[in-house]
Structure formats: C-alpha cells, structure tokens
Amino acid sequence: MISRFLKPKGEFVFVEFHPVVWMFNDTFDTIAYSYFKSDAIIETETGTYANREANITQQSITWNHSLGEVLSALLQNDLQLKSFEEFDYSPYDCFSHTIEVSPKQFRIKHLESKIPMVFALKAIKP
C-alpha cells in the first residue's frame, strides 16, 4: 500500500516501538511473548496509556511484527531502505517502571539501556 501511494522519489519515514518491547509483560520482568509470535496478542488492561489510573477496562488485540518482517515488506514492494536506527529509550513515558534519563527520553528502570525501545527507518520509492 505504501509503495502504491508514494510518488517516484517519495520518502516513507516510519518510527515505531521496537518489537522487543512487546515481548515483555506489563512490568517488564518476564518475557511473555515470542519475538516471532504470529498469533494475535489479546490482553485486558485497566487505565489508558495517558492515564494509568483511569477507571476504564478494555481488551486490546495486537500483533508483534519482527524487524525482518517490516524490512522485508518494504524491500519486497520495491522501496529502497535509506536509513535504519534503533534507540535504547522511548520518547514517551507510557510504560511501567520508567525513568526519564534525559529530557523526553524514558527507559525501563531495571533494564537501563539493555533493550532497544524504538526504531526508525526511511525508505524511498525509486
């Protein structure tokens, strides 16, 4: 779909949470899901990412996509990868047990800089 709508020389910029983040349970003390999980991840949560104390309960259905899956999808649809970066912090304080290590840079306290939290890529249509 991206390749179809990009004009020649058009750029696709994608920044997303790293799939490693989604392997963990909510408290980041256990690996709960496989990196290569192909089934849906179904969870019931209280609160929201913006207000963890909100009196709301909802069920979410998500899928974890490995970096290989993401990159292969772009390359197989005739996009050229121009840059790829991984970051050991999140720009958002949206996970449990985070600490702000620099302005707008949050890490899971007990994991420090040991896991990637975000990735960014740029691809162009030739």
PDB file of C-alpha atoms in Angstrom, residues 4-80:
ATOM      1  CA  ARG A   4       1.377   2.202  -4.374  1.00  0.00           C
ATOM      2  CA  PHE A   5       0.700   5.676  -2.961  1.00  0.00           C
ATOM      3  CA  LEU A   6       4.238   7.065  -2.920  1.00  0.00           C
ATOM      4  CA  LYS A   7       5.301   9.115  -5.901  1.00  0.00           C
ATOM      5  CA  PRO A   8       8.683   8.340  -7.503  1.00  0.00           C
ATOM      6  CA  LYS A   9      11.397   9.604  -5.141  1.00  0.00           C
ATOM      7  CA  GLY A  10       8.774   9.813  -2.393  1.00  0.00           C
ATOM      8  CA  GLU A  11      10.001   9.119   1.160  1.00  0.00           C
ATOM      9  CA  PHE A  12       8.403   6.877   3.734  1.00  0.00           C
ATOM     10  CA  VAL A  13       9.505   7.660   7.302  1.00  0.00           C
ATOM     11  CA  PHE A  14       8.476   5.176   9.975  1.00  0.00           C
ATOM     12  CA  VAL A  15       9.143   5.419  13.720  1.00  0.00           C
ATOM     13  CA  GLU A  16       7.683   2.727  15.944  1.00  0.00           C
ATOM     14  CA  PHE A  17       8.186   0.919  19.222  1.00  0.00           C
ATOM     15  CA  HIS A  18      10.724  -1.848  18.812  1.00  0.00           C
ATOM     16  CA  PRO A  19       9.221  -5.361  18.680  1.00  0.00           C
ATOM     17  CA  VAL A  20      11.457  -6.385  21.610  1.00  0.00           C
ATOM     18  CA  VAL A  21       9.357  -4.108  23.863  1.00  0.00           C
ATOM     19  CA  TRP A  22       6.233  -6.148  23.046  1.00  0.00           C
ATOM     20  CA  MET A  23       7.846  -9.405  24.166  1.00  0.00           C
ATOM     21  CA  PHE A  24       7.623  -8.387  27.832  1.00  0.00           C
ATOM     22  CA  ASN A  25       4.770  -8.442  30.288  1.00  0.00           C
ATOM     23  CA  ASP A  26       3.464  -5.095  31.580  1.00  0.00           C
ATOM     24  CA  THR A  27       6.034  -4.860  34.382  1.00  0.00           C
ATOM     25  CA  PHE A  28       8.976  -5.807  32.142  1.00  0.00           C
ATOM     26  CA  ASP A  29      10.119  -8.550  34.488  1.00  0.00           C
ATOM     27  CA  THR A  30       9.173 -11.545  32.304  1.00  0.00           C
ATOM     28  CA  ILE A  31       9.322 -12.326  28.624  1.00  0.00           C
ATOM     29  CA  ALA A  32       5.688 -13.155  27.947  1.00  0.00           C
ATOM     30  CA  TYR A  33       5.579 -13.370  24.147  1.00  0.00           C
ATOM     31  CA  SER A  34       7.799 -14.678  21.397  1.00  0.00           C
ATOM     32  CA  TYR A  35       9.595 -12.181  19.192  1.00  0.00           C
ATOM     33  CA  PHE A  36       8.301 -14.217  16.245  1.00  0.00           C
ATOM     34  CA  LYS A  37       4.738 -14.548  17.522  1.00  0.00           C
ATOM     35  CA  SER A  38       2.340 -14.743  14.604  1.00  0.00           C
ATOM     36  CA  ASP A  39      -0.874 -15.121  16.614  1.00  0.00           C
ATOM     37  CA  ALA A  40      -2.749 -12.157  17.988  1.00  0.00           C
ATOM     38  CA  ILE A  41      -1.803 -10.929  21.455  1.00  0.00           C
ATOM     39  CA  ILE A  42      -5.024 -10.456  23.430  1.00  0.00           C
ATOM     40  CA  GLU A  43      -4.815  -8.539  26.695  1.00  0.00           C
ATOM     41  CA  THR A  44      -7.238  -6.903  29.110  1.00  0.00           C
ATOM     42  CA  GLU A  45      -5.966  -3.670  30.608  1.00  0.00           C
ATOM     43  CA  THR A  46      -7.173  -1.072  33.061  1.00  0.00           C
ATOM     44  CA  GLY A  47      -6.429   2.594  32.614  1.00  0.00           C
ATOM     45  CA  THR A  48      -5.037   4.086  29.433  1.00  0.00           C
ATOM     46  CA  TYR A  49      -1.549   4.836  28.171  1.00  0.00           C
ATOM     47  CA  ALA A  50      -2.192   8.505  29.008  1.00  0.00           C
ATOM     48  CA  ASN A  51      -3.744   7.855  32.443  1.00  0.00           C
ATOM     49  CA  ARG A  52      -2.891   4.505  34.021  1.00  0.00           C
ATOM     50  CA  GLU A  53      -5.287   5.300  36.885  1.00  0.00           C
ATOM     51  CA  ALA A  54      -8.322   5.921  34.636  1.00  0.00           C
ATOM     52  CA  ASN A  55     -11.408   3.906  35.612  1.00  0.00           C
ATOM     53  CA  ILE A  56     -11.507   2.134  32.237  1.00  0.00           C
ATOM     54  CA  THR A  57     -11.046  -1.515  31.338  1.00  0.00           C
ATOM     55  CA  GLN A  58     -10.580  -2.559  27.744  1.00  0.00           C
ATOM     56  CA  GLN A  59      -9.414  -5.513  25.743  1.00  0.00           C
ATOM     57  CA  SER A  60      -6.745  -4.968  23.117  1.00  0.00           C
ATOM     58  CA  ILE A  61      -5.757  -7.192  20.228  1.00  0.00           C
ATOM     59  CA  THR A  62      -2.326  -6.585  18.754  1.00  0.00           C
ATOM     60  CA  TRP A  63       0.267  -8.342  16.627  1.00  0.00           C
ATOM     61  CA  ASN A  64       4.028  -8.192  17.040  1.00  0.00           C
ATOM     62  CA  HIS A  65       5.955  -7.828  13.783  1.00  0.00           C
ATOM     63  CA  SER A  66       9.680  -8.605  13.791  1.00  0.00           C
ATOM     64  CA  LEU A  67      12.122  -6.188  12.200  1.00  0.00           C
ATOM     65  CA  GLY A  68      12.702  -8.764   9.473  1.00  0.00           C
ATOM     66  CA  GLU A  69       9.000  -8.738   8.664  1.00  0.00           C
ATOM     67  CA  VAL A  70       8.875  -4.937   8.483  1.00  0.00           C
ATOM     68  CA  LEU A  71      12.028  -4.556   6.397  1.00  0.00           C
ATOM     69  CA  SER A  72      11.155  -7.434   4.061  1.00  0.00           C
ATOM     70  CA  ALA A  73       7.713  -5.954   3.389  1.00  0.00           C
ATOM     71  CA  LEU A  74       9.300  -2.685   2.290  1.00  0.00           C
ATOM     72  CA  LEU A  75      12.007  -4.312   0.169  1.00  0.00           C
ATOM     73  CA  GLN A  76       9.598  -6.763  -1.477  1.00  0.00           C
ATOM     74  CA  ASN A  77       7.446  -3.827  -2.554  1.00  0.00           C
ATOM     75  CA  ASP A  78      10.246  -2.022  -4.377  1.00  0.00           C
ATOM     76  CA  LEU A  79      11.162   0.505  -1.710  1.00  0.00           C
ATOM     77  CA  GLN A  80      14.821   1.238  -1.063  1.00  0.00           C
TER      78      GLN A  80
END
